[in-house]
mmCIF file of the C-alpha atoms, coordinates in Angstrom:
data_MODEL
# 
_entry.id   MODEL 
# 
loop_
_atom_site.group_PDB 
_atom_site.id 
_atom_site.type_symbol 
_atom_site.label_atom_id 
_atom_site.label_alt_id 
_atom_site.label_comp_id 
_atom_site.label_asym_id 
_atom_site.label_entity_id 
_atom_site.label_seq_id 
_atom_site.pdbx_PDB_ins_code 
_atom_site.Cartn_x 
_atom_site.Cartn_y 
_atom_site.Cartn_z 
_atom_site.occupancy 
_atom_site.B_iso_or_equiv 
_atom_site.pdbx_formal_charge 
_atom_site.auth_seq_id 
_atom_site.auth_comp_id 
_atom_site.auth_asym_id 
_atom_site.auth_atom_id 
_atom_site.pdbx_PDB_model_num 
ATOM 1   C CA . MET A 1 1   ? 0.162   -0.041  0.029  1.00 0.00 ? 1   MET A CA 1 
ATOM 2   C CA . PRO A 1 2   ? 1.215   3.169   -0.883 1.00 0.00 ? 2   PRO A CA 1 
ATOM 3   C CA . SER A 1 3   ? 2.095   5.558   2.035  1.00 0.00 ? 3   SER A CA 1 
ATOM 4   C CA . LYS A 1 4   ? 0.231   9.138   1.917  1.00 0.00 ? 4   LYS A CA 1 
ATOM 5   C CA . GLY A 1 5   ? 2.546   11.557  3.648  1.00 0.00 ? 5   GLY A CA 1 
ATOM 6   C CA . PRO A 1 6   ? 6.738   11.005  3.942  1.00 0.00 ? 6   PRO A CA 1 
ATOM 7   C CA . ALA A 1 7   ? 6.015   9.761   7.888  1.00 0.00 ? 7   ALA A CA 1 
ATOM 8   C CA . GLU A 1 8   ? 3.190   7.667   7.616  1.00 0.00 ? 8   GLU A CA 1 
ATOM 9   C CA . ARG A 1 9   ? 3.685   3.578   7.140  1.00 0.00 ? 9   ARG A CA 1 
ATOM 10  C CA . SER A 1 10  ? 1.341   1.453   5.554  1.00 0.00 ? 10  SER A CA 1 
ATOM 11  C CA . PHE A 1 11  ? 1.064   -2.141  5.122  1.00 0.00 ? 11  PHE A CA 1 
ATOM 12  C CA . HIS A 1 12  ? -0.699  -5.609  6.317  1.00 0.00 ? 12  HIS A CA 1 
ATOM 13  C CA . ALA A 1 13  ? 0.596   -8.112  8.991  1.00 0.00 ? 13  ALA A CA 1 
ATOM 14  C CA . ARG A 1 14  ? -1.010  -10.928 10.577 1.00 0.00 ? 14  ARG A CA 1 
ATOM 15  C CA . ILE A 1 15  ? -1.421  -10.180 14.489 1.00 0.00 ? 15  ILE A CA 1 
ATOM 16  C CA . GLU A 1 16  ? 1.022   -12.614 16.307 1.00 0.00 ? 16  GLU A CA 1 
ATOM 17  C CA . GLY A 1 17  ? 1.732   -14.362 19.604 1.00 0.00 ? 17  GLY A CA 1 
ATOM 18  C CA . ALA A 1 18  ? -0.331  -15.889 21.947 1.00 0.00 ? 18  ALA A CA 1 
ATOM 19  C CA . GLU A 1 19  ? -4.256  -15.133 22.919 1.00 0.00 ? 19  GLU A CA 1 
ATOM 20  C CA . LYS A 1 20  ? -3.332  -15.621 26.713 1.00 0.00 ? 20  LYS A CA 1 
ATOM 21  C CA . GLY A 1 21  ? -0.295  -13.910 26.486 1.00 0.00 ? 21  GLY A CA 1 
ATOM 22  C CA . ARG A 1 22  ? 1.550   -11.038 25.008 1.00 0.00 ? 22  ARG A CA 1 
ATOM 23  C CA . VAL A 1 23  ? 0.057   -10.361 21.313 1.00 0.00 ? 23  VAL A CA 1 
ATOM 24  C CA . TYR A 1 24  ? 1.567   -7.713  18.386 1.00 0.00 ? 24  TYR A CA 1 
ATOM 25  C CA . LEU A 1 25  ? 2.566   -7.219  15.131 1.00 0.00 ? 25  LEU A CA 1 
ATOM 26  C CA . VAL A 1 26  ? 5.103   -6.949  13.606 1.00 0.00 ? 26  VAL A CA 1 
ATOM 27  C CA . LEU A 1 27  ? 6.321   -3.801  11.554 1.00 0.00 ? 27  LEU A CA 1 
ATOM 28  C CA . PRO A 1 28  ? 7.295   -4.980  7.943  1.00 0.00 ? 28  PRO A CA 1 
ATOM 29  C CA . PHE A 1 29  ? 10.252  -1.789  7.818  1.00 0.00 ? 29  PHE A CA 1 
ATOM 30  C CA . ASP A 1 30  ? 12.730  -0.347  9.978  1.00 0.00 ? 30  ASP A CA 1 
ATOM 31  C CA . PRO A 1 31  ? 11.789  2.500   11.527 1.00 0.00 ? 31  PRO A CA 1 
ATOM 32  C CA . ALA A 1 32  ? 15.005  3.820   11.936 1.00 0.00 ? 32  ALA A CA 1 
ATOM 33  C CA . LYS A 1 33  ? 15.113  4.062   8.013  1.00 0.00 ? 33  LYS A CA 1 
ATOM 34  C CA . ALA A 1 34  ? 11.382  5.046   8.193  1.00 0.00 ? 34  ALA A CA 1 
ATOM 35  C CA . TRP A 1 35  ? 11.563  8.050   10.499 1.00 0.00 ? 35  TRP A CA 1 
ATOM 36  C CA . GLY A 1 36  ? 15.486  8.280   11.859 1.00 0.00 ? 36  GLY A CA 1 
ATOM 37  C CA . LEU A 1 37  ? 17.683  6.521   14.639 1.00 0.00 ? 37  LEU A CA 1 
ATOM 38  C CA . LYS A 1 38  ? 15.499  7.240   17.923 1.00 0.00 ? 38  LYS A CA 1 
ATOM 39  C CA . THR A 1 39  ? 16.253  6.234   21.240 1.00 0.00 ? 39  THR A CA 1 
ATOM 40  C CA . HIS A 1 40  ? 12.239  4.991   21.150 1.00 0.00 ? 40  HIS A CA 1 
ATOM 41  C CA . TYR A 1 41  ? 9.818   4.803   18.818 1.00 0.00 ? 41  TYR A CA 1 
ATOM 42  C CA . HIS A 1 42  ? 6.197   6.108   19.610 1.00 0.00 ? 42  HIS A CA 1 
ATOM 43  C CA . VAL A 1 43  ? 3.601   5.606   17.278 1.00 0.00 ? 43  VAL A CA 1 
ATOM 44  C CA . ARG A 1 44  ? -0.096  6.594   16.679 1.00 0.00 ? 44  ARG A CA 1 
ATOM 45  C CA . GLY A 1 45  ? -2.248  5.533   13.463 1.00 0.00 ? 45  GLY A CA 1 
ATOM 46  C CA . THR A 1 46  ? -4.790  2.938   12.799 1.00 0.00 ? 46  THR A CA 1 
ATOM 47  C CA . ILE A 1 47  ? -5.873  -0.609  12.750 1.00 0.00 ? 47  ILE A CA 1 
ATOM 48  C CA . ASN A 1 48  ? -8.577  -1.658  10.052 1.00 0.00 ? 48  ASN A CA 1 
ATOM 49  C CA . GLY A 1 49  ? -9.743  2.042   10.808 1.00 0.00 ? 49  GLY A CA 1 
ATOM 50  C CA . ARG A 1 50  ? -9.664  1.566   14.526 1.00 0.00 ? 50  ARG A CA 1 
ATOM 51  C CA . ASP A 1 51  ? -7.308  4.372   16.444 1.00 0.00 ? 51  ASP A CA 1 
ATOM 52  C CA . VAL A 1 52  ? -3.942  2.949   18.090 1.00 0.00 ? 52  VAL A CA 1 
ATOM 53  C CA . ARG A 1 53  ? -0.904  4.556   19.928 1.00 0.00 ? 53  ARG A CA 1 
ATOM 54  C CA . GLY A 1 54  ? 1.888   3.130   21.514 1.00 0.00 ? 54  GLY A CA 1 
ATOM 55  C CA . ALA A 1 55  ? 5.015   2.773   21.442 1.00 0.00 ? 55  ALA A CA 1 
ATOM 56  C CA . LEU A 1 56  ? 7.328   0.200   19.175 1.00 0.00 ? 56  LEU A CA 1 
ATOM 57  C CA . GLU A 1 57  ? 9.844   -2.460  21.057 1.00 0.00 ? 57  GLU A CA 1 
ATOM 58  C CA . GLN A 1 58  ? 12.572  -4.093  19.311 1.00 0.00 ? 58  GLN A CA 1 
ATOM 59  C CA . PHE A 1 59  ? 13.352  -7.479  19.234 1.00 0.00 ? 59  PHE A CA 1 
ATOM 60  C CA . SER A 1 60  ? 14.980  -10.375 17.084 1.00 0.00 ? 60  SER A CA 1 
ATOM 61  C CA . ARG A 1 61  ? 13.385  -9.405  14.114 1.00 0.00 ? 61  ARG A CA 1 
ATOM 62  C CA . GLY A 1 62  ? 12.982  -6.512  13.895 1.00 0.00 ? 62  GLY A CA 1 
ATOM 63  C CA . TYR A 1 63  ? 10.841  -4.040  15.854 1.00 0.00 ? 63  TYR A CA 1 
ATOM 64  C CA . PHE A 1 64  ? 6.621   -4.894  17.049 1.00 0.00 ? 64  PHE A CA 1 
ATOM 65  C CA . LEU A 1 65  ? 3.862   -2.619  18.423 1.00 0.00 ? 65  LEU A CA 1 
ATOM 66  C CA . PRO A 1 66  ? 2.334   -4.474  20.992 1.00 0.00 ? 66  PRO A CA 1 
ATOM 67  C CA . LEU A 1 67  ? -1.656  -4.849  21.689 1.00 0.00 ? 67  LEU A CA 1 
ATOM 68  C CA . GLY A 1 68  ? -3.205  -5.156  24.892 1.00 0.00 ? 68  GLY A CA 1 
ATOM 69  C CA . PRO A 1 69  ? -6.004  -7.272  25.848 1.00 0.00 ? 69  PRO A CA 1 
ATOM 70  C CA . ALA A 1 70  ? -8.481  -4.185  26.379 1.00 0.00 ? 70  ALA A CA 1 
ATOM 71  C CA . TYR A 1 71  ? -7.703  -2.955  22.744 1.00 0.00 ? 71  TYR A CA 1 
ATOM 72  C CA . ARG A 1 72  ? -8.141  -6.216  21.189 1.00 0.00 ? 72  ARG A CA 1 
ATOM 73  C CA . ARG A 1 73  ? -11.235 -6.762  22.648 1.00 0.00 ? 73  ARG A CA 1 
ATOM 74  C CA . GLY A 1 74  ? -12.477 -3.576  22.046 1.00 0.00 ? 74  GLY A CA 1 
ATOM 75  C CA . ALA A 1 75  ? -11.364 -3.967  17.967 1.00 0.00 ? 75  ALA A CA 1 
ATOM 76  C CA . GLY A 1 76  ? -12.550 -7.495  17.611 1.00 0.00 ? 76  GLY A CA 1 
ATOM 77  C CA . LEU A 1 77  ? -8.589  -8.636  16.958 1.00 0.00 ? 77  LEU A CA 1 
ATOM 78  C CA . HIS A 1 78  ? -7.718  -12.531 17.485 1.00 0.00 ? 78  HIS A CA 1 
ATOM 79  C CA . VAL A 1 79  ? -3.840  -13.840 17.130 1.00 0.00 ? 79  VAL A CA 1 
ATOM 80  C CA . GLY A 1 80  ? -3.846  -14.403 13.192 1.00 0.00 ? 80  GLY A CA 1 
ATOM 81  C CA . ASP A 1 81  ? -5.955  -12.064 11.829 1.00 0.00 ? 81  ASP A CA 1 
ATOM 82  C CA . LEU A 1 82  ? -4.803  -10.232 8.971  1.00 0.00 ? 82  LEU A CA 1 
ATOM 83  C CA . VAL A 1 83  ? -4.946  -6.053  9.274  1.00 0.00 ? 83  VAL A CA 1 
ATOM 84  C CA . THR A 1 84  ? -4.387  -2.972  7.795  1.00 0.00 ? 84  THR A CA 1 
ATOM 85  C CA . VAL A 1 85  ? -2.392  -0.652  9.948  1.00 0.00 ? 85  VAL A CA 1 
ATOM 86  C CA . VAL A 1 86  ? -1.093  2.682   8.864  1.00 0.00 ? 86  VAL A CA 1 
ATOM 87  C CA . LEU A 1 87  ? 1.376   4.304   11.712 1.00 0.00 ? 87  LEU A CA 1 
ATOM 88  C CA . MET A 1 88  ? 3.321   6.901   12.112 1.00 0.00 ? 88  MET A CA 1 
ATOM 89  C CA . PRO A 1 89  ? 5.446   9.036   14.715 1.00 0.00 ? 89  PRO A CA 1 
ATOM 90  C CA . GLU A 1 90  ? 3.254   10.538  17.370 1.00 0.00 ? 90  GLU A CA 1 
ATOM 91  C CA . GLY A 1 91  ? 4.002   13.927  18.324 1.00 0.00 ? 91  GLY A CA 1 
ATOM 92  C CA . PRO A 1 92  ? 5.929   17.094  17.213 1.00 0.00 ? 92  PRO A CA 1 
ATOM 93  C CA . GLN A 1 93  ? 8.465   16.015  14.769 1.00 0.00 ? 93  GLN A CA 1 
ATOM 94  C CA . SER A 1 94  ? 12.346  17.881  14.421 1.00 0.00 ? 94  SER A CA 1 
ATOM 95  C CA . GLU A 1 95  ? 11.200  19.072  10.518 1.00 0.00 ? 95  GLU A CA 1 
ATOM 96  C CA . ALA A 1 96  ? 8.331   20.988  12.574 1.00 0.00 ? 96  ALA A CA 1 
ATOM 97  C CA . LEU A 1 97  ? 9.823   23.126  15.301 1.00 0.00 ? 97  LEU A CA 1 
ATOM 98  C CA . ALA A 1 98  ? 11.085  26.112  15.409 1.00 0.00 ? 98  ALA A CA 1 
ATOM 99  C CA . ALA A 1 99  ? 14.268  26.773  13.289 1.00 0.00 ? 99  ALA A CA 1 
ATOM 100 C CA . ASP A 1 100 ? 16.271  28.073  16.418 1.00 0.00 ? 100 ASP A CA 1 
ATOM 101 C CA . ILE A 1 101 ? 15.662  24.702  18.575 1.00 0.00 ? 101 ILE A CA 1 
ATOM 102 C CA . VAL A 1 102 ? 16.396  22.297  15.459 1.00 0.00 ? 102 VAL A CA 1 
ATOM 103 C CA . ALA A 1 103 ? 19.597  24.011  15.054 1.00 0.00 ? 103 ALA A CA 1 
ATOM 104 C CA . ALA A 1 104 ? 20.110  23.540  18.712 1.00 0.00 ? 104 ALA A CA 1 
ATOM 105 C CA . LEU A 1 105 ? 19.330  19.902  18.931 1.00 0.00 ? 105 LEU A CA 1 
ATOM 106 C CA . ALA A 1 106 ? 21.521  19.215  15.541 1.00 0.00 ? 106 ALA A CA 1 
ATOM 107 C CA . ALA A 1 107 ? 24.482  20.694  17.079 1.00 0.00 ? 107 ALA A CA 1 
ATOM 108 C CA . GLU A 1 108 ? 23.751  17.864  19.402 1.00 0.00 ? 108 GLU A CA 1 
ATOM 109 C CA . PRO A 1 109 ? 23.408  14.457  17.572 1.00 0.00 ? 109 PRO A CA 1 
ATOM 110 C CA . GLU A 1 110 ? 22.900  12.707  20.813 1.00 0.00 ? 110 GLU A CA 1 
ATOM 111 C CA . GLY A 1 111 ? 20.418  15.172  22.436 1.00 0.00 ? 111 GLY A CA 1 
ATOM 112 C CA . ALA A 1 112 ? 18.002  15.024  19.301 1.00 0.00 ? 112 ALA A CA 1 
ATOM 113 C CA . ARG A 1 113 ? 18.070  11.445  19.482 1.00 0.00 ? 113 ARG A CA 1 
ATOM 114 C CA . PHE A 1 114 ? 17.085  11.201  22.872 1.00 0.00 ? 114 PHE A CA 1 
ATOM 115 C CA . PHE A 1 115 ? 14.265  14.345  22.429 1.00 0.00 ? 115 PHE A CA 1 
ATOM 116 C CA . ASP A 1 116 ? 12.854  12.531  19.071 1.00 0.00 ? 116 ASP A CA 1 
ATOM 117 C CA . GLY A 1 117 ? 12.528  9.247   21.031 1.00 0.00 ? 117 GLY A CA 1 
ATOM 118 C CA . LEU A 1 118 ? 10.294  11.119  24.365 1.00 0.00 ? 118 LEU A CA 1 
ATOM 119 C CA . ALA A 1 119 ? 6.498   10.549  23.753 1.00 0.00 ? 119 ALA A CA 1 
ATOM 120 C CA . SER A 1 120 ? 5.058   13.166  22.559 1.00 0.00 ? 120 SER A CA 1 
ATOM 121 C CA . PHE A 1 121 ? 3.815   14.420  25.780 1.00 0.00 ? 121 PHE A CA 1 
ATOM 122 C CA . TYR A 1 122 ? 7.196   15.349  27.049 1.00 0.00 ? 122 TYR A CA 1 
ATOM 123 C CA . ARG A 1 123 ? 8.085   16.738  23.821 1.00 0.00 ? 123 ARG A CA 1 
ATOM 124 C CA . LYS A 1 124 ? 4.889   19.434  24.000 1.00 0.00 ? 124 LYS A CA 1 
ATOM 125 C CA . ASN A 1 125 ? 5.857   19.933  27.248 1.00 0.00 ? 125 ASN A CA 1 
ATOM 126 C CA . TYR A 1 126 ? 9.336   21.607  25.991 1.00 0.00 ? 126 TYR A CA 1 
ATOM 127 C CA . ILE A 1 127 ? 8.364   23.465  23.249 1.00 0.00 ? 127 ILE A CA 1 
ATOM 128 C CA . ARG A 1 128 ? 5.453   25.368  25.427 1.00 0.00 ? 128 ARG A CA 1 
ATOM 129 C CA . TRP A 1 129 ? 8.046   25.701  27.891 1.00 0.00 ? 129 TRP A CA 1 
ATOM 130 C CA . ILE A 1 130 ? 10.380  27.559  25.049 1.00 0.00 ? 130 ILE A CA 1 
ATOM 131 C CA . ASP A 1 131 ? 7.231   28.831  23.519 1.00 0.00 ? 131 ASP A CA 1 
ATOM 132 C CA . ALA A 1 132 ? 6.283   31.230  26.463 1.00 0.00 ? 132 ALA A CA 1 
ATOM 133 C CA . THR A 1 133 ? 9.648   32.980  26.400 1.00 0.00 ? 133 THR A CA 1 
ATOM 134 C CA . ARG A 1 134 ? 8.422   34.191  22.764 1.00 0.00 ? 134 ARG A CA 1 
ATOM 135 C CA . ARG A 1 135 ? 8.877   38.096  24.104 1.00 0.00 ? 135 ARG A CA 1 
ATOM 136 C CA . SER A 1 136 ? 12.203  37.597  25.735 1.00 0.00 ? 136 SER A CA 1 
ATOM 137 C CA . PRO A 1 137 ? 14.748  36.914  23.093 1.00 0.00 ? 137 PRO A CA 1 
ATOM 138 C CA . GLU A 1 138 ? 17.172  36.084  25.739 1.00 0.00 ? 138 GLU A CA 1 
ATOM 139 C CA . VAL A 1 139 ? 15.085  34.000  27.704 1.00 0.00 ? 139 VAL A CA 1 
ATOM 140 C CA . ARG A 1 140 ? 14.268  31.840  25.462 1.00 0.00 ? 140 ARG A CA 1 
ATOM 141 C CA . ALA A 1 141 ? 17.871  31.088  23.957 1.00 0.00 ? 141 ALA A CA 1 
ATOM 142 C CA . GLN A 1 142 ? 18.856  29.645  27.397 1.00 0.00 ? 142 GLN A CA 1 
ATOM 143 C CA . ARG A 1 143 ? 15.556  27.589  27.731 1.00 0.00 ? 143 ARG A CA 1 
ATOM 144 C CA . ILE A 1 144 ? 16.647  26.364  24.723 1.00 0.00 ? 144 ILE A CA 1 
ATOM 145 C CA . ALA A 1 145 ? 20.323  25.525  25.646 1.00 0.00 ? 145 ALA A CA 1 
ATOM 146 C CA . ASP A 1 146 ? 18.935  24.164  28.762 1.00 0.00 ? 146 ASP A CA 1 
ATOM 147 C CA . LEU A 1 147 ? 16.586  21.211  26.512 1.00 0.00 ? 147 LEU A CA 1 
ATOM 148 C CA . VAL A 1 148 ? 19.664  20.540  24.525 1.00 0.00 ? 148 VAL A CA 1 
ATOM 149 C CA . LYS A 1 149 ? 21.733  20.000  27.907 1.00 0.00 ? 149 LYS A CA 1 
ATOM 150 C CA . LEU A 1 150 ? 18.739  18.124  29.609 1.00 0.00 ? 150 LEU A CA 1 
ATOM 151 C CA . MET A 1 151 ? 18.795  15.850  25.979 1.00 0.00 ? 151 MET A CA 1 
ATOM 152 C CA . LYS A 1 152 ? 22.218  15.079  26.707 1.00 0.00 ? 152 LYS A CA 1 
ATOM 153 C CA . ALA A 1 153 ? 21.707  13.600  30.149 1.00 0.00 ? 153 ALA A CA 1 
ATOM 154 C CA . GLY A 1 154 ? 18.234  12.054  29.104 1.00 0.00 ? 154 GLY A CA 1 
ATOM 155 C CA . LYS A 1 155 ? 15.960  13.550  31.310 1.00 0.00 ? 155 LYS A CA 1 
ATOM 156 C CA . LYS A 1 156 ? 12.509  13.600  30.221 1.00 0.00 ? 156 LYS A CA 1 
ATOM 157 C CA . GLU A 1 157 ? 11.227  16.483  32.304 1.00 0.00 ? 157 GLU A CA 1 
ATOM 158 C CA . ARG A 1 158 ? 12.794  19.928  33.014 1.00 0.00 ? 158 ARG A CA 1 
ATOM 159 C CA . PRO A 1 159 ? 13.098  20.597  36.635 1.00 0.00 ? 159 PRO A CA 1 
ATOM 160 C CA . ARG A 1 160 ? 11.360  22.650  38.312 1.00 0.00 ? 160 ARG A CA 1 
# 
């Protein structure tokens, strides 16, 4: 199936696992090649038209999206079902950030990878914190510098 956007990936897959154990969808592509190298991949999309969100996990065959029992019951999904899947990275991606933030993260690839791997909630909180300083360029610059330091240190949240 063709993708609709540069970050969106569409595919067909069988639900794997055990009904009484872990159930998941194996991705037929490498998220690092599709979306860039990140520490974690938080995704959103649909399975047979039903909304899904989650974090991809890595294993010997690549990456998979775990499917919890409540989601499967609500969607009427069972191990062995062939499903249509559309997935994309969740939350603000680097290409949608302000130029000054992109430049600061680009200068520190390790910090940028950590930022890109954060859940949408954490990324949005950092962006709101920085954007709250629009009328004070020196404070904004300091917050962007703080963001880079915190990302390099592996901190999901800024100190309060």
